[in-house]
Amino acid sequence: MYDRTGEHVLYEIHGEENRKIIPHEKIPDTARVATIAAEDDGFYSHYGIDPLAVLRAIFTNLKNNDAQQGGSTITQQLARNAFLTREKTFRRKFL
């Protein structure tokens, strides 16, 4: 994972998974654009949290009584993966 300046911000090992670092310049533009479009289409217009996406996800999930939609940004996903465990609890999600 790279930040907006191209600096490497994630690590090679995540739990038991080996990750291979690919230099920023070797990642095709289409892969970067597709990732941002799929994961966080407002990536360049918010400061790490997209309140409307969070509210939309909460509303949709409550309405359907199911976790069908996520509202986290790429920045939030990076923080979660870098600093938290994979434990899935209400406390971890909301506190």
mmCIF file of N, CA and C in Angstrom:
data_model
loop_
_atom_site.group_PDB
_atom_site.id
_atom_site.type_symbol
_atom_site.label_atom_id
_atom_site.label_comp_id
_atom_site.label_asym_id
_atom_site.label_seq_id
_atom_site.Cartn_x
_atom_site.Cartn_y
_atom_site.Cartn_z
ATOM 1 N N MET A 1 0.860 -1.167 0.000
ATOM 2 C CA MET A 1 0.000 0.000 0.000
ATOM 3 C C MET A 1 0.901 1.223 0.000
ATOM 4 N N TYR A 2 0.569 2.179 -0.826
ATOM 5 C CA TYR A 2 1.328 3.417 -0.936
ATOM 6 C C TYR A 2 0.430 4.598 -0.593
ATOM 7 N N ASP A 3 1.023 5.663 -0.084
ATOM 8 C CA ASP A 3 0.231 6.867 0.159
ATOM 9 C C ASP A 3 0.179 7.703 -1.116
ATOM 10 N N ARG A 4 -0.481 8.853 -1.050
ATOM 11 C CA ARG A 4 -0.672 9.657 -2.263
ATOM 12 C C ARG A 4 0.622 10.217 -2.833
ATOM 13 N N THR A 5 1.722 10.195 -2.077
ATOM 14 C CA THR A 5 3.007 10.669 -2.601
ATOM 15 C C THR A 5 3.833 9.543 -3.196
ATOM 16 N N GLY A 6 3.317 8.313 -3.101
ATOM 17 C CA GLY A 6 4.044 7.166 -3.624
ATOM 18 C C GLY A 6 4.921 6.485 -2.595
ATOM 19 N N GLU A 7 4.881 6.952 -1.352
ATOM 20 C CA GLU A 7 5.688 6.341 -0.294
ATOM 21 C C GLU A 7 5.036 5.045 0.184
ATOM 22 N N HIS A 8 5.860 4.008 0.353
ATOM 23 C CA HIS A 8 5.374 2.708 0.817
ATOM 24 C C HIS A 8 4.963 2.823 2.280
ATOM 25 N N VAL A 9 3.713 2.465 2.600
ATOM 26 C CA VAL A 9 3.229 2.643 3.966
ATOM 27 C C VAL A 9 2.759 1.356 4.631
ATOM 28 N N LEU A 10 2.832 0.247 3.953
ATOM 29 C CA LEU A 10 2.423 -1.003 4.574
ATOM 30 C C LEU A 10 3.624 -1.933 4.625
ATOM 31 N N TYR A 11 3.469 -3.087 5.081
ATOM 32 C CA TYR A 11 4.560 -3.970 5.390
ATOM 33 C C TYR A 11 4.462 -5.248 4.565
ATOM 34 N N GLU A 12 5.543 -6.021 4.530
ATOM 35 C CA GLU A 12 5.578 -7.237 3.729
ATOM 36 C C GLU A 12 4.838 -8.395 4.377
ATOM 37 N N ILE A 13 4.857 -8.484 5.671
ATOM 38 C CA ILE A 13 4.231 -9.605 6.362
ATOM 39 C C ILE A 13 2.982 -9.111 7.084
ATOM 40 N N HIS A 14 1.866 -9.790 6.865
ATOM 41 C CA HIS A 14 0.614 -9.463 7.560
ATOM 42 C C HIS A 14 0.081 -10.774 8.116
ATOM 43 N N GLY A 15 0.273 -10.978 9.409
ATOM 44 C CA GLY A 15 -0.128 -12.250 9.998
ATOM 45 C C GLY A 15 0.694 -13.371 9.387
ATOM 46 N N GLU A 16 0.012 -14.378 8.891
ATOM 47 C CA GLU A 16 0.687 -15.519 8.280
ATOM 48 C C GLU A 16 0.858 -15.339 6.774
ATOM 49 N N GLU A 17 0.409 -14.219 6.242
ATOM 50 C CA GLU A 17 0.452 -14.010 4.801
ATOM 51 C C GLU A 17 1.723 -13.276 4.402
ATOM 52 N N ASN A 18 2.426 -13.795 3.420
ATOM 53 C CA ASN A 18 3.579 -13.104 2.861
ATOM 54 C C ASN A 18 3.101 -12.153 1.787
ATOM 55 N N ARG A 19 3.571 -10.956 1.796
ATOM 56 C CA ARG A 19 3.211 -9.967 0.789
ATOM 57 C C ARG A 19 4.469 -9.563 0.039
ATOM 58 N N LYS A 20 4.368 -9.454 -1.249
ATOM 59 C CA LYS A 20 5.499 -8.999 -2.050
ATOM 60 C C LYS A 20 5.300 -7.520 -2.359
ATOM 61 N N ILE A 21 6.299 -6.727 -2.037
ATOM 62 C CA ILE A 21 6.233 -5.300 -2.302
ATOM 63 C C ILE A 21 6.514 -5.061 -3.779
ATOM 64 N N ILE A 22 5.597 -4.369 -4.432
ATOM 65 C CA ILE A 22 5.766 -4.007 -5.836
ATOM 66 C C ILE A 22 5.978 -2.498 -5.878
ATOM 67 N N PRO A 23 7.051 -2.049 -6.520
ATOM 68 C CA PRO A 23 7.292 -0.605 -6.586
ATOM 69 C C PRO A 23 6.106 0.132 -7.202
ATOM 70 N N HIS A 24 5.811 1.294 -6.661
ATOM 71 C CA HIS A 24 4.667 2.095 -7.093
ATOM 72 C C HIS A 24 4.627 2.265 -8.610
ATOM 73 N N GLU A 25 5.775 2.545 -9.202
ATOM 74 C CA GLU A 25 5.817 2.803 -10.643
ATOM 75 C C GLU A 25 5.539 1.556 -11.490
ATOM 76 N N LYS A 26 5.575 0.367 -10.878
ATOM 77 C CA LYS A 26 5.293 -0.869 -11.626
ATOM 78 C C LYS A 26 3.835 -1.310 -11.519
ATOM 79 N N ILE A 27 3.054 -0.614 -10.716
ATOM 80 C CA ILE A 27 1.626 -0.931 -10.609
ATOM 81 C C ILE A 27 0.920 -0.204 -11.748
ATOM 82 N N PRO A 28 0.240 -0.938 -12.629
ATOM 83 C CA PRO A 28 -0.426 -0.288 -13.764
ATOM 84 C C PRO A 28 -1.463 0.735 -13.301
ATOM 85 N N ASP A 29 -1.562 1.831 -14.042
ATOM 86 C CA ASP A 29 -2.551 2.866 -13.719
ATOM 87 C C ASP A 29 -3.948 2.278 -13.629
ATOM 88 N N THR A 30 -4.271 1.335 -14.519
ATOM 89 C CA THR A 30 -5.614 0.744 -14.505
ATOM 90 C C THR A 30 -5.879 0.006 -13.203
ATOM 91 N N ALA A 31 -4.857 -0.617 -12.621
ATOM 92 C CA ALA A 31 -5.032 -1.320 -11.342
ATOM 93 C C ALA A 31 -5.282 -0.320 -10.219
ATOM 94 N N ARG A 32 -4.550 0.783 -10.218
ATOM 95 C CA ARG A 32 -4.754 1.816 -9.191
ATOM 96 C C ARG A 32 -6.143 2.434 -9.309
ATOM 97 N N VAL A 33 -6.521 2.791 -10.536
ATOM 98 C CA VAL A 33 -7.824 3.423 -10.763
ATOM 99 C C VAL A 33 -8.951 2.467 -10.399
ATOM 100 N N ALA A 34 -8.818 1.195 -10.788
ATOM 101 C CA ALA A 34 -9.862 0.203 -10.487
ATOM 102 C C ALA A 34 -9.991 -0.024 -8.985
ATOM 103 N N THR A 35 -8.868 -0.079 -8.277
ATOM 104 C CA THR A 35 -8.904 -0.277 -6.826
ATOM 105 C C THR A 35 -9.605 0.887 -6.140
ATOM 106 N N ILE A 36 -9.260 2.090 -6.528
ATOM 107 C CA ILE A 36 -9.891 3.268 -5.923
ATOM 108 C C ILE A 36 -11.375 3.311 -6.259
ATOM 109 N N ALA A 37 -11.735 2.996 -7.506
ATOM 110 C CA ALA A 37 -13.148 3.003 -7.908
ATOM 111 C C ALA A 37 -13.951 1.979 -7.117
ATOM 112 N N ALA A 38 -13.370 0.816 -6.880
ATOM 113 C CA ALA A 38 -14.091 -0.248 -6.175
ATOM 114 C C ALA A 38 -14.118 -0.045 -4.665
ATOM 115 N N GLU A 39 -13.045 0.461 -4.102
ATOM 116 C CA GLU A 39 -12.912 0.524 -2.647
ATOM 117 C C GLU A 39 -13.250 1.878 -2.027
ATOM 118 N N ASP A 40 -13.022 2.972 -2.777
ATOM 119 C CA ASP A 40 -13.151 4.299 -2.157
ATOM 120 C C ASP A 40 -13.172 5.370 -3.244
ATOM 121 N N ASP A 41 -14.300 5.514 -3.921
ATOM 122 C CA ASP A 41 -14.352 6.437 -5.058
ATOM 123 C C ASP A 41 -14.162 7.903 -4.671
ATOM 124 N N GLY A 42 -14.243 8.216 -3.406
ATOM 125 C CA GLY A 42 -13.985 9.583 -2.950
ATOM 126 C C GLY A 42 -12.589 9.773 -2.392
ATOM 127 N N PHE A 43 -11.683 8.851 -2.678
ATOM 128 C CA PHE A 43 -10.340 8.838 -2.095
ATOM 129 C C PHE A 43 -9.628 10.188 -2.188
ATOM 130 N N TYR A 44 -9.746 10.856 -3.309
ATOM 131 C CA TYR A 44 -9.030 12.116 -3.500
ATOM 132 C C TYR A 44 -9.814 13.330 -3.012
ATOM 133 N N SER A 45 -11.014 13.120 -2.482
ATOM 134 C CA SER A 45 -11.827 14.270 -2.086
ATOM 135 C C SER A 45 -12.175 14.312 -0.598
ATOM 136 N N HIS A 46 -11.757 13.324 0.173
ATOM 137 C CA HIS A 46 -12.006 13.362 1.617
ATOM 138 C C HIS A 46 -10.683 13.269 2.362
ATOM 139 N N TYR A 47 -10.748 13.416 3.662
ATOM 140 C CA TYR A 47 -9.533 13.415 4.484
ATOM 141 C C TYR A 47 -9.348 12.123 5.269
ATOM 142 N N GLY A 48 -9.826 11.018 4.728
ATOM 143 C CA GLY A 48 -9.630 9.726 5.377
ATOM 144 C C GLY A 48 -10.900 9.083 5.876
ATOM 145 N N ILE A 49 -11.929 9.874 6.104
ATOM 146 C CA ILE A 49 -13.229 9.349 6.538
ATOM 147 C C ILE A 49 -14.293 9.959 5.637
ATOM 148 N N ASP A 50 -15.209 9.121 5.176
ATOM 149 C CA ASP A 50 -16.313 9.585 4.333
ATOM 150 C C ASP A 50 -17.605 9.413 5.129
ATOM 151 N N PRO A 51 -18.028 10.466 5.844
ATOM 152 C CA PRO A 51 -19.203 10.348 6.713
ATOM 153 C C PRO A 51 -20.461 9.882 5.977
ATOM 154 N N LEU A 52 -20.665 10.338 4.746
ATOM 155 C CA LEU A 52 -21.850 9.914 3.997
ATOM 156 C C LEU A 52 -21.813 8.418 3.690
ATOM 157 N N ALA A 53 -20.637 7.891 3.366
ATOM 158 C CA ALA A 53 -20.513 6.454 3.098
ATOM 159 C C ALA A 53 -20.788 5.647 4.364
ATOM 160 N N VAL A 54 -20.313 6.136 5.496
ATOM 161 C CA VAL A 54 -20.561 5.451 6.770
ATOM 162 C C VAL A 54 -22.058 5.442 7.082
ATOM 163 N N LEU A 55 -22.708 6.595 6.944
ATOM 164 C CA LEU A 55 -24.155 6.669 7.202
ATOM 165 C C LEU A 55 -24.943 5.793 6.230
ATOM 166 N N ARG A 56 -24.560 5.804 4.954
ATOM 167 C CA ARG A 56 -25.227 4.967 3.957
ATOM 168 C C ARG A 56 -25.109 3.488 4.332
ATOM 169 N N ALA A 57 -23.920 3.067 4.736
ATOM 170 C CA ALA A 57 -23.707 1.671 5.111
ATOM 171 C C ALA A 57 -24.525 1.307 6.347
ATOM 172 N N ILE A 58 -24.536 2.169 7.345
ATOM 173 C CA ILE A 58 -25.320 1.900 8.558
ATOM 174 C C ILE A 58 -26.793 1.769 8.212
ATOM 175 N N PHE A 59 -27.321 2.722 7.447
ATOM 176 C CA PHE A 59 -28.733 2.694 7.061
ATOM 177 C C PHE A 59 -29.067 1.421 6.280
ATOM 178 N N THR A 60 -28.258 1.095 5.284
ATOM 179 C CA THR A 60 -28.501 -0.094 4.461
ATOM 180 C C THR A 60 -28.436 -1.363 5.293
ATOM 181 N N ASN A 61 -27.450 -1.462 6.161
ATOM 182 C CA ASN A 61 -27.289 -2.666 6.976
ATOM 183 C C ASN A 61 -28.412 -2.816 7.998
ATOM 184 N N LEU A 62 -28.860 -1.711 8.585
ATOM 185 C CA LEU A 62 -29.989 -1.779 9.521
ATOM 186 C C LEU A 62 -31.278 -2.136 8.789
ATOM 187 N N LYS A 63 -31.490 -1.517 7.641
ATOM 188 C CA LYS A 63 -32.695 -1.767 6.847
ATOM 189 C C LYS A 63 -32.799 -3.237 6.429
ATOM 190 N N ASN A 64 -31.671 -3.825 6.066
ATOM 191 C CA ASN A 64 -31.655 -5.211 5.603
ATOM 192 C C ASN A 64 -31.311 -6.209 6.703
ATOM 193 N N ASN A 65 -31.072 -5.701 7.919
ATOM 194 C CA ASN A 65 -30.700 -6.548 9.053
ATOM 195 C C ASN A 65 -29.541 -7.486 8.695
ATOM 196 N N ASP A 66 -28.580 -6.941 7.973
ATOM 197 C CA ASP A 66 -27.447 -7.736 7.511
ATOM 198 C C ASP A 66 -26.296 -6.782 7.179
ATOM 199 N N ALA A 67 -25.082 -7.255 7.335
ATOM 200 C CA ALA A 67 -23.911 -6.446 6.986
ATOM 201 C C ALA A 67 -23.650 -6.580 5.488
ATOM 202 N N GLN A 68 -24.421 -5.864 4.689
ATOM 203 C CA GLN A 68 -24.301 -5.949 3.239
ATOM 204 C C GLN A 68 -23.352 -4.911 2.663
ATOM 205 N N GLN A 69 -23.122 -3.860 3.398
ATOM 206 C CA GLN A 69 -22.370 -2.753 2.837
ATOM 207 C C GLN A 69 -21.382 -2.217 3.855
ATOM 208 N N GLY A 70 -20.205 -1.847 3.374
ATOM 209 C CA GLY A 70 -19.213 -1.217 4.227
ATOM 210 C C GLY A 70 -19.094 0.249 3.884
ATOM 211 N N GLY A 71 -18.663 1.037 4.826
ATOM 212 C CA GLY A 71 -18.521 2.465 4.584
ATOM 213 C C GLY A 71 -17.118 2.963 4.833
ATOM 214 N N SER A 72 -16.173 2.038 5.028
ATOM 215 C CA SER A 72 -14.820 2.483 5.354
ATOM 216 C C SER A 72 -14.054 2.874 4.095
ATOM 217 N N THR A 73 -13.179 3.837 4.264
ATOM 218 C CA THR A 73 -12.334 4.319 3.181
ATOM 219 C C THR A 73 -11.063 3.474 3.111
ATOM 220 N N ILE A 74 -10.288 3.660 2.061
ATOM 221 C CA ILE A 74 -9.002 2.963 1.952
ATOM 222 C C ILE A 74 -8.119 3.341 3.139
ATOM 223 N N THR A 75 -8.157 4.596 3.547
ATOM 224 C CA THR A 75 -7.362 5.054 4.691
ATOM 225 C C THR A 75 -7.770 4.320 5.964
ATOM 226 N N GLN A 76 -9.070 4.167 6.187
ATOM 227 C CA GLN A 76 -9.550 3.444 7.366
ATOM 228 C C GLN A 76 -9.165 1.965 7.288
ATOM 229 N N GLN A 77 -9.245 1.380 6.105
ATOM 230 C CA GLN A 77 -8.870 -0.022 5.939
ATOM 231 C C GLN A 77 -7.385 -0.217 6.228
ATOM 232 N N LEU A 78 -6.557 0.721 5.778
ATOM 233 C CA LEU A 78 -5.124 0.652 6.056
ATOM 234 C C LEU A 78 -4.864 0.712 7.557
ATOM 235 N N ALA A 79 -5.505 1.658 8.249
ATOM 236 C CA ALA A 79 -5.320 1.784 9.697
ATOM 237 C C ALA A 79 -5.770 0.515 10.408
ATOM 238 N N ARG A 80 -6.915 -0.023 10.009
ATOM 239 C CA ARG A 80 -7.425 -1.253 10.620
ATOM 240 C C ARG A 80 -6.434 -2.397 10.424
ATOM 241 N N ASN A 81 -5.943 -2.573 9.201
ATOM 242 C CA ASN A 81 -5.034 -3.682 8.916
ATOM 243 C C ASN A 81 -3.672 -3.508 9.572
ATOM 244 N N ALA A 82 -3.236 -2.274 9.732
ATOM 245 C CA ALA A 82 -1.917 -2.023 10.307
ATOM 246 C C ALA A 82 -1.905 -2.075 11.827
ATOM 247 N N PHE A 83 -3.016 -1.687 12.478
ATOM 248 C CA PHE A 83 -2.988 -1.518 13.924
ATOM 249 C C PHE A 83 -3.918 -2.421 14.726
ATOM 250 N N LEU A 84 -4.858 -3.086 14.086
ATOM 251 C CA LEU A 84 -5.826 -3.901 14.824
ATOM 252 C C LEU A 84 -5.709 -5.375 14.473
ATOM 253 N N THR A 85 -6.330 -6.201 15.294
ATOM 254 C CA THR A 85 -6.383 -7.629 15.008
ATOM 255 C C THR A 85 -7.520 -7.894 14.025
ATOM 256 N N ARG A 86 -7.658 -9.129 13.595
ATOM 257 C CA ARG A 86 -8.740 -9.490 12.677
ATOM 258 C C ARG A 86 -10.027 -9.850 13.418
ATOM 259 N N GLU A 87 -10.031 -9.662 14.723
ATOM 260 C CA GLU A 87 -11.203 -9.951 15.548
ATOM 261 C C GLU A 87 -12.409 -9.158 15.032
ATOM 262 N N LYS A 88 -13.552 -9.830 14.916
ATOM 263 C CA LYS A 88 -14.763 -9.158 14.433
ATOM 264 C C LYS A 88 -15.769 -9.070 15.567
ATOM 265 N N THR A 89 -15.768 -7.930 16.238
ATOM 266 C CA THR A 89 -16.710 -7.703 17.325
ATOM 267 C C THR A 89 -17.333 -6.316 17.161
ATOM 268 N N PHE A 90 -18.484 -6.122 17.795
ATOM 269 C CA PHE A 90 -19.146 -4.820 17.775
ATOM 270 C C PHE A 90 -18.216 -3.761 18.356
ATOM 271 N N ARG A 91 -17.584 -4.092 19.470
ATOM 272 C CA ARG A 91 -16.702 -3.135 20.143
ATOM 273 C C ARG A 91 -15.585 -2.657 19.220
ATOM 274 N N ARG A 92 -14.955 -3.580 18.516
ATOM 275 C CA ARG A 92 -13.864 -3.203 17.623
ATOM 276 C C ARG A 92 -14.370 -2.369 16.451
ATOM 277 N N LYS A 93 -15.525 -2.700 15.929
ATOM 278 C CA LYS A 93 -16.049 -1.999 14.763
ATOM 279 C C LYS A 93 -16.448 -0.562 15.082
ATOM 280 N N PHE A 94 -17.047 -0.353 16.242
ATOM 281 C CA PHE A 94 -17.609 0.958 16.532
ATOM 282 C C PHE A 94 -16.866 1.771 17.578
ATOM 283 N N LEU A 95 -15.939 1.180 18.307
ATOM 284 C CA LEU A 95 -15.243 1.946 19.344
ATOM 285 C C LEU A 95 -13.820 2.157 19.031
#
